[in-house]
Every structure is written in C-alpha cells, then in structure tokens.
C-alpha cells in the first residue's frame, strides 16, 4: 500500500514540469496581466482537501491575503471510492520577513478552507426520506481551518512568468473533528491534527 | 531557474515522503477517505476465528457482553472497556462482546479508528454491528473494510447468532435483507438457541415499515430467546408486539451501563450492569 503512495507522489512531481517549460512563452503573451488572471498557482499534498489539490489563486492586500481555488483528488486506494473535492481557501499572512536577499519567511499564517465533496453519498440538505433534523450536519461541505508557515524564494527576473516559488506547510483539521475533540477528554488535539505540504508558484 | 525549482520540489517531496512513510496518522487526504492498515481490516472475521477457537461445547455455559451507541462518547467508551475487562476477570468470564451499532457519529474513518483504538483493549473477542450513523457519507465502505459484511452469522456453544443490517433509511434498496434472514434462520432447529441482533429494532419508526411484520413473525416462528438491538439510547426489555416475543434494547454507553447475557442450555438470562 505504501508504495502506491509513492507512485502518486511521482505523478505529482512530474506534473510540475510543464510550468517551467512554458514559462518563457507565457510571459510574452501576458505582459500585463488582466485582473482575472491568477496571481499564483498551487499544488498541495494532503490537508483534508484531497491527496493532491491543484488550482489557481489570487493575492490581495500586498500578499497578506491569498484566496486559492483548488480541485482535490483522493484516490480510492482499496475501497473503490475516489473523492473529488472543490475547495475555496482563505489564507491570512500578517508577517512577512525578508530573512536574506531573495528569501521571504512568513512565520505564521492562519486560514480556513470551505470544501465541497462531490458524490451521491454526500448531501447538502438532508434527503427527504429522513425525518426532520435526523442528521444535523451536511456531509458535502467541510470547514478546514489551519495554521501554517512558508518560505518564498525569488526566481528568474522581472520578465519571468514565475517570479517566486513558495514552499509551505500547514497543520489543520476540520469542523467535525473539532466537535469531537471539544466534547471528549479522551481525545487529544494531536488526534485531530494533520499536516499538509504545498508549493505555490507566484507570477 | 528550472534546476532550482526542481531542487525545491525534490526537497519537498522527500520530506513529505519521509513523513508519510513514518506517520500516516498525521496525514489526512479527506475526512471521507478510506485507507486502512491491514491490522484494521476484516476485524469481525478475525474475531469470529478467535470465538471459534474457544471451542465451546453445547453443554458449556456461554456468556457475552452487549454495548451500543458509543458514537461520540469516547470517555465512556474507555470506561466501558475497562469495566468489561474487569467484569470478565473478577466476576464471570465473558466469551465475547458485541457492539449493537453506531460506532461513530459522522461515519468518518478517523472516528472508526478512534473507537477501534479503544475497543481493541478488550481482552475478549469484539464484534461490531453497523448502525445508521456508521452508514453516513463513506461510512458503509469503511465499515465493510474494517469489520466486513453488514449481515453475518456465527455459531458457538450450540447457539446461532444472526446479525442483520436494519438501517432501512440509509439504503436505496429494501433493508433488512429478508431473503438472507429467512435462509439463515431456516435451520434453527439444529441449535439450542437462535439470537437475532441488529441496530434498529423492528418496532422503531426508522425500521422499514413494510418489512416489520415479517421480521417479527420470523422471530416468533423460530422462537428467538431475545431479539437484540440498540439505536434508542435507552434500555428496554419488552414485548412491543404483544406476541410473547422478547426484545432487548441495549442502552447507549453514554448512560453508563452494559448487558451481560448468560446462556446455559436453553436457559437464557441477562443482567444490566452499571459502570
């Protein structure tokens, strides 16, 4: 089973290549980027929003706020139930430290994702055949709060498509796990925390 | 730039891979993921093998514990596991324990694992019945991977146990599967006792109302000592259909009690024990 994880990893690794190859051509096409064009693109591993999640994102308020839109895929492994998840992710980064020329360290970030999982086994409003209020939570939407840290490095020059590469890591959880934790001394925060890792390419 | 970027990727992937291989518990892909370790799989089958290895004979006394609806009550679950172990060691030996369903609240894998990490401390074999909460989202698939088929039977000490999925609201096809129930109960005369166990009792509003009459009739015809259930979060021992058939509903562990059933030949009795 664990070797299959690694194969998926390899796939993720290979997926990153095209970004580099096309960089030179893209920058001539989008010399001045339109407002709707994303400010960065993200590849994230794990973190309750998919085995791998990819998608564009926008930078606001001098990069203190990031809004990412991610599609996440969780393979079925041995249970024939792959999961497709769409996530809107809000990240607030109050501190940006220039640790040495070309490097920016953001020691602490906060944020949350709202994720929507697709599939007939997930519902947003309780299906009609249940009595009212039978289950109080929607299974399709999850709130996934997290804290994280990141290091960015300037790459290329002002004409390059990709101007910064950021590596980040996050510790997060989801709303139902928090609910379980708050009502049980038997559970510890460590039980509900999981880690995510990602790469952000900034245009 | 390309070399640098690849260097970053390589570093990140190596560190991720290292973490992944060493602490899978702290990596969650989705709350709804179904990825179990091999020691977390087919647990009912593994425990049935342990029960069979007891090699109890029809003349031996059989004693088993019943708990139900542990859901989000992990404090109580830890306490009931201790209480069952203590009862079995100090009072009378329990040959196995059955959980009458609702092992989880949201049907999530992490909840299945949290309850497993606690119930695996039981000194005796432990069997789990699927409850309605265990079916939510990908819950059915997790139950099937972790415990096995939702309907199953086993025999011990001259008694037969028929375990049925009666979570009618959670399936698009009629549940319980009456054909399976009829077939598995057909040879009841070969056993001293035939027990039927499921999560939702047939007299509950969540049970398929079209199937309830036949379900109750089968219990009566085959002279089931107790029809054993959970779901109602309240202990009861009654004859809801006024037909002479006893129904034993096991309380949620949140109310801090469990049941011990003792079978001596055709004599069946139970005790409700507070912890």
Short mmCIF file of C-alpha atoms in Angstrom, two decimals:
data_model
loop_
_atom_site.label_atom_id
_atom_site.label_comp_id
_atom_site.label_asym_id
_atom_site.label_seq_id
_atom_site.Cartn_x
_atom_site.Cartn_y
_atom_site.Cartn_z
CA UNK A 1 0.00 0.00 0.00
CA UNK A 2 2.73 2.43 0.93
CA UNK A 3 4.48 2.04 -2.42
CA UNK A 4 1.31 3.20 -4.16
CA UNK A 5 1.54 6.48 -2.19
CA UNK A 6 4.94 6.95 -3.65
CA UNK A 7 3.73 6.43 -7.20
CA UNK A 8 1.17 9.16 -6.71
CA UNK A 9 3.95 11.34 -5.44
CA UNK A 10 5.97 10.74 -8.52
CA UNK A 11 2.96 11.75 -10.57
CA UNK A 12 2.77 15.00 -8.61
CA UNK A 13 6.42 15.60 -9.19
CA UNK A 14 6.11 15.15 -12.96
CA UNK A 15 3.08 17.39 -13.07
CA UNK A 16 5.23 20.33 -12.04
CA UNK A 17 7.39 20.23 -15.17
CA UNK A 18 5.11 22.00 -17.65
CA UNK A 19 5.07 25.14 -15.50
CA UNK A 20 8.77 25.60 -16.12
CA UNK A 21 8.82 24.69 -19.78
CA UNK A 22 6.19 27.16 -20.87
CA UNK A 23 7.27 29.98 -18.62
CA UNK A 24 9.13 31.94 -21.29
CA UNK A 25 6.29 31.86 -23.81
CA UNK A 26 3.60 32.78 -21.28
CA UNK A 27 5.30 35.93 -20.08
CA UNK A 28 5.36 37.46 -23.56
CA UNK A 29 1.67 36.75 -24.04
CA UNK A 30 0.61 38.19 -20.69
CA UNK A 31 2.98 41.14 -20.39
CA UNK A 32 0.42 42.99 -18.34
CA UNK A 33 -1.89 40.51 -16.69
CA UNK A 34 -5.61 41.03 -16.71
CA UNK A 35 -7.39 41.23 -13.32
CA UNK A 36 -8.97 37.83 -13.71
CA UNK A 37 -5.72 36.04 -14.37
CA UNK A 38 -4.47 34.28 -11.26
CA UNK A 39 -1.54 35.64 -9.27
CA UNK A 40 -0.23 32.21 -8.43
CA UNK A 41 -0.84 28.52 -8.82
CA UNK A 42 -0.80 25.91 -6.08
CA UNK A 43 -0.10 22.22 -5.73
CA UNK A 44 -0.93 20.88 -2.27
CA UNK A 45 -0.43 17.43 -0.78
CA UNK A 46 -2.95 16.26 1.89
CA UNK A 47 -4.64 18.57 4.42
CA UNK A 48 -8.25 17.29 4.26
CA UNK A 49 -8.84 18.72 0.76
CA UNK A 50 -7.51 15.82 -1.33
CA UNK A 51 -4.48 13.60 -1.73
CA UNK A 52 -3.36 16.23 -4.22
CA UNK A 53 -5.10 19.56 -4.73
CA UNK A 54 -4.23 21.93 -7.56
CA UNK A 55 -5.58 25.25 -8.68
CA UNK A 56 -5.10 28.97 -9.19
CA UNK A 57 -5.14 31.66 -6.54
CA UNK A 58 -5.31 35.41 -6.05
CA UNK A 59 -3.20 37.70 -3.94
CA UNK A 60 -4.71 40.70 -2.14
CA UNK A 61 -3.51 43.39 0.30
CA UNK A 62 0.21 43.18 -0.57
CA UNK A 63 0.06 39.41 -0.49
CA UNK A 64 -1.23 39.40 3.10
CA UNK A 65 -4.39 37.68 1.90
CA UNK A 66 -4.46 34.79 -0.52
CA UNK A 67 -7.57 33.22 -2.00
CA UNK A 68 -6.98 29.86 -3.63
CA UNK A 69 -9.45 27.77 -5.60
CA UNK A 70 -8.41 24.14 -5.55
CA UNK A 71 -9.59 20.91 -7.04
CA UNK A 72 -8.54 17.96 -4.89
CA UNK A 73 -8.46 14.31 -5.78
CA UNK A 74 -8.33 11.48 -3.27
CA UNK A 75 -7.70 8.11 -4.91
CA UNK A 76 -9.84 5.16 -3.93
CA UNK A 77 -6.92 3.11 -2.63
CA UNK A 78 -8.51 -0.28 -1.85
CA UNK A 79 -12.09 0.84 -1.23
CA UNK A 80 -13.41 1.85 -4.67
CA UNK A 81 -14.39 5.29 -3.52
CA UNK A 82 -12.25 8.06 -5.01
CA UNK A 83 -13.26 11.51 -3.81
CA UNK A 84 -13.40 14.77 -5.77
CA UNK A 85 -13.29 17.92 -3.68
CA UNK A 86 -13.55 21.60 -4.58
CA UNK A 87 -12.09 24.00 -2.03
CA UNK A 88 -12.09 27.74 -1.58
CA UNK A 89 -9.17 28.55 0.67
CA UNK A 90 -8.60 31.79 2.55
CA UNK A 91 -5.11 32.46 3.94
CA UNK A 92 -4.11 35.44 6.08
CA UNK A 93 -0.42 36.13 6.46
CA UNK A 94 0.23 39.09 8.77
CA UNK A 95 4.03 38.82 8.95
CA UNK A 96 6.46 38.78 6.06
CA UNK A 97 10.14 38.74 6.98
CA UNK A 98 12.92 39.21 4.47
CA UNK A 99 15.45 36.83 6.00
CA UNK A 100 18.11 37.41 3.35
CA UNK A 101 18.08 38.83 -0.18
CA UNK A 102 15.54 36.99 -2.27
CA UNK A 103 14.04 35.00 0.61
CA UNK A 104 10.80 35.78 2.43
CA UNK A 105 9.76 33.87 5.50
CA UNK A 106 6.15 34.06 6.64
CA UNK A 107 6.38 32.51 10.11
CA UNK A 108 2.70 32.17 10.91
CA UNK A 109 -0.33 32.14 8.68
CA UNK A 110 -3.94 31.43 9.52
CA UNK A 111 -6.72 30.37 7.31
CA UNK A 112 -9.58 28.09 6.51
CA UNK A 113 -10.92 26.27 3.53
CA UNK A 114 -14.52 25.56 2.69
CA UNK A 115 -14.54 22.29 0.82
CA UNK A 116 -17.29 20.65 -1.16
CA UNK A 117 -17.09 16.94 -1.90
CA UNK A 118 -18.94 15.63 -4.91
CA UNK A 119 -20.80 12.35 -4.96
CA UNK A 120 -24.19 10.79 -4.33
CA UNK A 121 -23.10 9.71 -0.85
CA UNK A 122 -22.75 13.38 0.21
CA UNK A 123 -25.69 15.70 0.82
CA UNK A 124 -26.02 19.43 1.44
CA UNK A 125 -29.61 19.37 2.63
CA UNK A 126 -30.87 16.24 4.33
CA UNK A 127 -32.57 13.94 1.78
CA UNK A 128 -36.35 13.96 2.08
CA UNK A 129 -36.76 10.37 3.26
CA UNK A 130 -35.24 11.26 6.66
CA UNK A 131 -37.29 12.72 9.49
CA UNK A 132 -36.55 16.44 10.07
CA UNK A 133 -33.22 17.07 11.79
CA UNK A 134 -32.20 13.40 11.69
CA UNK A 135 -28.58 14.33 10.99
CA UNK A 136 -27.65 17.90 11.86
CA UNK A 137 -24.60 18.32 9.62
CA UNK A 138 -24.26 18.49 5.81
CA UNK A 139 -21.77 15.87 4.57
CA UNK A 140 -20.83 17.71 1.37
CA UNK A 141 -19.37 20.86 2.99
CA UNK A 142 -16.49 20.85 5.45
CA UNK A 143 -14.70 23.74 7.08
CA UNK A 144 -10.96 23.09 7.28
CA UNK A 145 -9.11 25.59 9.49
CA UNK A 146 -5.32 25.54 9.65
CA UNK A 147 -2.15 27.37 10.68
CA UNK A 148 0.92 27.32 8.50
CA UNK A 149 4.32 28.69 7.65
CA UNK A 150 6.10 29.30 4.38
CA UNK A 151 9.35 30.29 2.72
CA UNK A 152 9.41 32.02 -0.65
CA UNK A 153 12.38 32.48 -2.92
CA UNK A 154 12.65 34.96 -5.76
CA UNK A 155 13.48 33.26 -9.03
CA UNK A 156 14.17 34.49 -12.55
CA UNK A 157 13.89 38.20 -13.29
CA UNK A 158 11.05 40.70 -13.67
CA UNK A 159 10.25 39.29 -17.13
CA UNK A 160 9.90 35.70 -15.97
CA UNK A 161 6.44 34.25 -15.64
CA UNK A 162 7.25 32.73 -12.29
CA UNK A 163 8.81 35.31 -10.02
CA UNK A 164 8.69 33.48 -6.72
CA UNK A 165 8.49 29.88 -5.60
CA UNK A 166 6.99 29.24 -2.20
CA UNK A 167 7.12 26.05 -0.16
CA UNK A 168 4.60 25.85 2.66
CA UNK A 169 3.40 23.51 5.32
CA UNK A 170 0.21 23.59 7.35
CA UNK A 171 -1.30 21.91 10.39
CA UNK A 172 -5.04 21.68 10.10
CA UNK A 173 -8.21 19.87 10.98
CA UNK A 174 -11.91 20.02 10.12
CA UNK A 175 -15.11 21.10 11.85
CA UNK A 176 -16.47 17.64 12.76
CA UNK A 177 -13.14 16.63 14.30
CA UNK A 178 -13.14 19.83 16.40
CA UNK A 179 -16.65 18.99 17.58
CA UNK A 180 -15.48 15.50 18.61
CA UNK A 181 -12.47 16.95 20.45
CA UNK A 182 -14.40 19.57 22.39
CA UNK A 183 -16.78 17.03 23.92
CA UNK A 184 -14.19 14.39 24.89
CA UNK A 185 -11.31 14.45 27.33
CA UNK A 186 -10.32 11.08 25.86
CA UNK A 187 -9.29 12.75 22.59
CA UNK A 188 -6.23 14.97 22.34
CA UNK A 189 -5.59 17.77 19.83
CA UNK A 190 -2.93 15.53 18.27
CA UNK A 191 -5.73 13.08 17.30
CA UNK A 192 -7.39 15.64 15.05
CA UNK A 193 -4.40 17.47 13.57
CA UNK A 194 -2.95 16.53 10.23
CA UNK A 195 -0.26 18.07 8.05
CA UNK A 196 -0.29 19.44 4.53
CA UNK A 197 2.57 20.43 2.24
CA UNK A 198 2.42 22.58 -0.81
CA UNK A 199 4.21 24.57 -3.48
CA UNK A 200 2.98 27.93 -4.67
CA UNK A 201 4.31 29.44 -7.89
CA UNK A 202 3.85 33.22 -7.90
CA UNK A 203 3.51 35.04 -11.23
CA UNK B 1 15.60 28.53 -12.56
CA UNK B 2 14.45 25.13 -13.64
CA UNK B 3 17.22 23.41 -11.69
CA UNK B 4 16.42 25.43 -8.60
CA UNK B 5 12.75 24.70 -8.89
CA UNK B 6 13.38 21.00 -9.27
CA UNK B 7 15.65 21.15 -6.27
CA UNK B 8 12.82 22.67 -4.23
CA UNK B 9 10.38 20.06 -5.46
CA UNK B 10 12.77 17.28 -4.65
CA UNK B 11 13.35 18.57 -1.15
CA UNK B 12 9.64 18.97 -0.53
CA UNK B 13 8.74 15.57 -1.93
CA UNK B 14 11.47 13.83 0.02
CA UNK B 15 10.38 15.43 3.27
CA UNK B 16 6.72 14.67 2.54
CA UNK B 17 7.56 11.09 1.62
CA UNK B 18 9.55 10.65 4.78
CA UNK B 19 6.72 11.95 6.93
CA UNK B 20 4.18 9.92 5.02
CA UNK B 21 6.01 6.66 5.47
CA UNK B 22 6.58 7.26 9.15
CA UNK B 23 3.39 8.81 10.44
CA UNK B 24 0.40 8.07 8.25
CA UNK B 25 -1.93 9.06 11.10
CA UNK B 26 -0.97 12.73 10.76
CA UNK B 27 -1.64 12.86 7.03
CA UNK B 28 -5.32 13.19 6.09
CA UNK B 29 -6.29 13.42 2.45
CA UNK B 30 -10.02 13.83 3.07
CA UNK B 31 -12.34 13.43 6.08
CA UNK B 32 -14.08 10.83 3.88
CA UNK B 33 -11.01 8.82 2.89
CA UNK B 34 -10.99 5.02 3.17
CA UNK B 35 -7.40 3.94 3.79
CA UNK B 36 -6.92 1.32 6.47
CA UNK B 37 -3.88 -0.55 7.70
CA UNK B 38 -4.03 -4.33 7.32
CA UNK B 39 -4.44 -4.77 11.09
CA UNK B 40 -7.55 -2.53 10.86
CA UNK B 41 -9.27 -4.75 8.28
CA UNK B 42 -11.76 -7.66 8.40
CA UNK B 43 -11.99 -7.45 12.16
CA UNK B 44 -15.28 -9.36 12.57
CA UNK B 45 -13.79 -12.25 10.62
CA UNK B 46 -10.63 -12.21 12.75
CA UNK B 47 -12.65 -12.09 15.96
CA UNK B 48 -15.02 -14.83 14.80
CA UNK B 49 -11.94 -17.02 14.38
CA UNK B 50 -10.97 -16.20 17.97
CA UNK B 51 -14.50 -17.09 19.13
CA UNK B 52 -14.42 -20.39 17.22
CA UNK B 53 -11.03 -21.17 18.80
CA UNK B 54 -12.71 -21.12 22.22
CA UNK B 55 -14.24 -24.49 21.13
CA UNK B 56 -17.18 -24.14 23.49
CA UNK B 57 -19.49 -27.17 23.51
CA UNK B 58 -23.32 -27.07 23.73
CA UNK B 59 -23.16 -28.16 27.38
CA UNK B 60 -20.83 -25.26 28.30
CA UNK B 61 -22.12 -22.01 29.74
CA UNK B 62 -21.89 -19.16 27.23
CA UNK B 63 -21.65 -15.58 28.46
CA UNK B 64 -21.35 -12.43 26.34
CA UNK B 65 -21.45 -8.69 26.84
CA UNK B 66 -23.54 -6.17 24.90
CA UNK B 67 -22.86 -2.46 24.44
CA UNK B 68 -24.34 0.02 21.98
CA UNK B 69 -24.26 3.52 20.53
CA UNK B 70 -20.79 4.65 21.58
CA UNK B 71 -20.88 7.32 18.82
CA UNK B 72 -19.06 10.41 20.08
CA UNK B 73 -18.71 9.20 23.68
CA UNK B 74 -15.01 8.35 23.83
CA UNK B 75 -14.66 8.96 27.59
CA UNK B 76 -17.46 6.48 28.28
CA UNK B 77 -16.05 4.06 25.71
CA UNK B 78 -12.72 3.93 27.57
CA UNK B 79 -14.62 3.35 30.82
CA UNK B 80 -16.85 0.58 29.44
CA UNK B 81 -13.83 -1.25 28.02
CA UNK B 82 -12.21 -1.17 31.49
CA UNK B 83 -15.49 -2.24 33.10
CA UNK B 84 -15.97 -5.19 30.72
CA UNK B 85 -12.37 -6.35 31.23
CA UNK B 86 -12.80 -6.07 35.00
CA UNK B 87 -16.12 -7.93 34.92
CA UNK B 88 -14.64 -10.73 32.85
CA UNK B 89 -11.58 -11.04 35.09
CA UNK B 90 -13.24 -10.65 38.50
CA UNK B 91 -16.87 -11.71 38.13
CA UNK B 92 -17.67 -14.12 35.32
CA UNK B 93 -15.74 -14.71 32.15
CA UNK B 94 -17.18 -13.05 29.05
CA UNK B 95 -16.56 -15.10 25.90
CA UNK B 96 -17.07 -12.09 23.62
CA UNK B 97 -18.58 -8.60 23.43
CA UNK B 98 -20.93 -7.30 20.73
CA UNK B 99 -21.46 -3.63 19.92
CA UNK B 100 -25.03 -3.12 18.64
CA UNK B 101 -24.09 -0.29 16.29
CA UNK B 102 -23.41 3.43 15.94
CA UNK B 103 -19.70 3.01 16.40
CA UNK B 104 -19.29 6.54 15.02
CA UNK B 105 -21.29 9.75 14.86
CA UNK B 106 -20.41 11.06 11.38
CA UNK B 107 -19.35 7.83 9.63
CA UNK B 108 -15.76 9.09 9.26
CA UNK B 109 -12.71 6.87 9.11
CA UNK B 110 -10.93 8.76 11.90
CA UNK B 111 -13.90 8.07 14.20
CA UNK B 112 -13.85 4.39 13.26
CA UNK B 113 -10.15 4.38 14.16
CA UNK B 114 -10.70 6.27 17.44
CA UNK B 115 -13.26 3.71 18.62
CA UNK B 116 -11.10 0.84 17.36
CA UNK B 117 -8.06 2.09 19.28
CA UNK B 118 -10.17 1.90 22.44
CA UNK B 119 -12.15 -1.31 21.86
CA UNK B 120 -9.03 -3.23 20.86
CA UNK B 121 -8.05 -3.06 24.52
CA UNK B 122 -10.86 -5.52 25.27
CA UNK B 123 -9.38 -8.81 26.46
CA UNK B 124 -12.13 -10.85 24.74
CA UNK B 125 -13.18 -11.00 21.05
CA UNK B 126 -15.24 -8.00 19.94
CA UNK B 127 -17.82 -7.89 17.14
CA UNK B 128 -19.39 -4.74 15.70
CA UNK B 129 -22.82 -4.35 14.10
CA UNK B 130 -23.39 -1.49 11.63
CA UNK B 131 -25.57 1.37 12.88
CA UNK B 132 -27.28 4.11 10.89
CA UNK B 133 -24.62 6.73 11.79
CA UNK B 134 -21.94 4.32 10.56
CA UNK B 135 -23.51 4.46 7.07
CA UNK B 136 -23.27 8.25 6.57
CA UNK B 137 -21.03 9.58 3.75
CA UNK B 138 -18.46 6.82 3.01
CA UNK B 139 -19.24 5.06 6.30
CA UNK B 140 -20.65 1.87 4.73
CA UNK B 141 -17.42 1.35 2.82
CA UNK B 142 -15.33 1.96 5.92
CA UNK B 143 -17.46 -0.49 7.95
CA UNK B 144 -17.11 -3.12 5.23
CA UNK B 145 -13.35 -2.62 5.03
CA UNK B 146 -12.83 -2.53 8.80
CA UNK B 147 -15.38 -5.10 10.00
CA UNK B 148 -16.67 -6.95 6.94
CA UNK B 149 -20.13 -7.87 5.61
CA UNK B 150 -23.09 -5.96 7.12
CA UNK B 151 -25.10 -9.21 7.51
CA UNK B 152 -23.36 -12.22 9.03
CA UNK B 153 -23.94 -15.26 11.21
CA UNK B 154 -21.86 -17.33 13.59
CA UNK B 155 -22.26 -20.29 15.89
CA UNK B 156 -20.86 -21.03 19.32
CA UNK B 157 -21.76 -23.44 22.13
CA UNK B 158 -24.83 -24.78 20.32
CA UNK B 159 -26.25 -21.29 19.74
CA UNK B 160 -26.53 -19.45 16.45
CA UNK B 161 -26.28 -15.68 16.08
CA UNK B 162 -27.80 -13.90 13.09
CA UNK B 163 -26.55 -10.32 12.70
CA UNK B 164 -28.54 -8.10 10.34
CA UNK B 165 -28.23 -4.61 8.91
CA UNK B 166 -31.58 -2.98 9.74
CA UNK B 167 -30.66 0.63 8.95
CA UNK B 168 -33.55 0.97 6.49
CA UNK B 169 -33.23 4.74 5.96
CA UNK B 170 -29.61 4.51 4.80
CA UNK B 171 -30.13 2.29 1.75
CA UNK B 172 -31.84 2.78 -1.58
CA UNK B 173 -32.90 -0.88 -1.63
CA UNK B 174 -35.10 -2.63 0.99
CA UNK B 175 -33.21 -3.26 4.22
CA UNK B 176 -33.11 -5.61 6.14
CA UNK B 177 -32.45 -8.25 3.52
CA UNK B 178 -35.34 -10.58 4.29
CA UNK B 179 -34.16 -13.36 2.00
CA UNK B 180 -30.88 -13.57 3.92
CA UNK B 181 -32.78 -13.59 7.22
CA UNK B 182 -35.13 -16.37 6.06
CA UNK B 183 -32.28 -18.52 4.76
CA UNK B 184 -30.01 -18.16 7.76
CA UNK B 185 -32.84 -18.85 10.21
CA UNK B 186 -34.20 -21.86 8.30
CA UNK B 187 -32.06 -24.40 10.18
CA UNK B 188 -32.87 -23.00 13.63
CA UNK B 189 -33.98 -26.46 14.87
CA UNK B 190 -30.33 -27.58 14.72
CA UNK B 191 -29.42 -25.10 17.50
CA UNK B 192 -30.46 -24.80 21.11
CA UNK B 193 -30.83 -21.04 20.77
CA UNK B 194 -31.03 -18.62 17.90
CA UNK B 195 -30.26 -14.97 18.60
CA UNK B 196 -31.05 -12.16 16.18
CA UNK B 197 -29.10 -8.91 16.55
CA UNK B 198 -29.35 -5.62 14.68
CA UNK B 199 -29.05 -1.89 15.30
CA UNK B 200 -32.56 -0.52 14.61
CA UNK B 201 -35.30 -2.55 16.36
CA UNK B 202 -38.27 -3.55 14.17
CA UNK B 203 -40.72 -1.54 16.30
CA UNK B 204 -38.74 1.69 15.77
CA UNK B 205 -40.06 4.30 13.31
CA UNK B 206 -36.71 4.15 11.44
CA UNK B 207 -37.31 0.48 10.52
CA UNK B 208 -38.77 -0.28 7.07
CA UNK B 209 -42.50 -0.45 7.90
CA UNK B 210 -43.21 -2.85 5.02
CA UNK B 211 -40.82 -5.44 6.45
CA UNK B 212 -41.53 -5.14 10.14
CA UNK B 213 -44.43 -7.66 10.25
CA UNK B 214 -42.43 -10.40 8.54
CA UNK B 215 -39.35 -9.64 10.65
CA UNK B 216 -41.37 -10.03 13.87
CA UNK B 217 -43.08 -13.15 12.55
CA UNK B 218 -39.74 -14.84 11.76
CA UNK B 219 -38.51 -14.17 15.30
CA UNK B 220 -41.70 -15.70 16.71
CA UNK B 221 -41.70 -18.80 14.46
CA UNK B 222 -38.08 -19.61 15.26
CA UNK B 223 -38.56 -18.96 18.99
CA UNK B 224 -35.72 -16.49 19.30
CA UNK B 225 -34.96 -16.02 23.04
CA UNK B 226 -34.13 -12.33 22.59
CA UNK B 227 -34.13 -10.07 19.59
CA UNK B 228 -31.23 -7.75 20.49
CA UNK B 229 -30.93 -4.13 19.31
CA UNK B 230 -29.57 -0.64 20.03
CA UNK B 231 -30.37 2.73 18.46
CA UNK B 232 -32.92 4.00 21.00
CA UNK B 233 -30.37 5.30 23.56
CA UNK B 234 -32.49 3.76 26.27
CA UNK B 235 -32.55 0.33 27.86
CA UNK B 236 -35.74 -1.69 27.42
CA UNK B 237 -36.86 -5.29 27.71
CA UNK B 238 -40.36 -5.68 26.37
CA UNK B 239 -42.84 -7.40 24.08
CA UNK B 240 -43.80 -4.44 21.85
CA UNK B 241 -45.96 -6.54 19.51
CA UNK B 242 -47.75 -8.33 22.41
CA UNK B 243 -46.92 -11.65 20.76
CA UNK B 244 -44.81 -13.21 23.51
CA UNK B 245 -41.55 -12.27 21.75
CA UNK B 246 -38.93 -10.57 23.95
CA UNK B 247 -36.98 -7.60 22.59
CA UNK B 248 -33.85 -6.46 24.40
CA UNK B 249 -32.72 -2.93 23.56
CA UNK B 250 -29.20 -2.13 24.76
CA UNK B 251 -28.66 1.35 26.21
CA UNK B 252 -26.12 3.83 24.84
CA UNK B 253 -22.85 3.65 26.77
CA UNK B 254 -23.35 7.35 27.46
CA UNK B 255 -25.85 6.19 30.14
CA UNK B 256 -23.03 4.07 31.59
CA UNK B 257 -24.43 0.55 31.56
CA UNK B 258 -23.92 -2.66 29.63
CA UNK B 259 -25.67 -6.03 29.39
CA UNK B 260 -24.35 -9.48 30.16
CA UNK B 261 -26.27 -12.40 28.63
CA UNK B 262 -25.80 -15.88 30.09
CA UNK B 263 -26.80 -18.99 28.15
CA UNK B 264 -26.98 -22.36 29.94
CA UNK B 265 -28.52 -24.93 27.60
CA UNK B 266 -31.88 -23.46 26.64
CA UNK B 267 -31.91 -21.19 29.70
CA UNK B 268 -31.16 -17.62 28.67
CA UNK B 269 -30.94 -14.75 31.14
CA UNK B 270 -29.46 -11.26 31.19
CA UNK B 271 -28.19 -8.74 33.67
CA UNK B 272 -27.88 -4.96 33.26
CA UNK B 273 -24.69 -3.70 34.84
CA UNK B 274 -23.86 -0.05 35.60
CA UNK B 275 -20.28 1.14 35.31
#
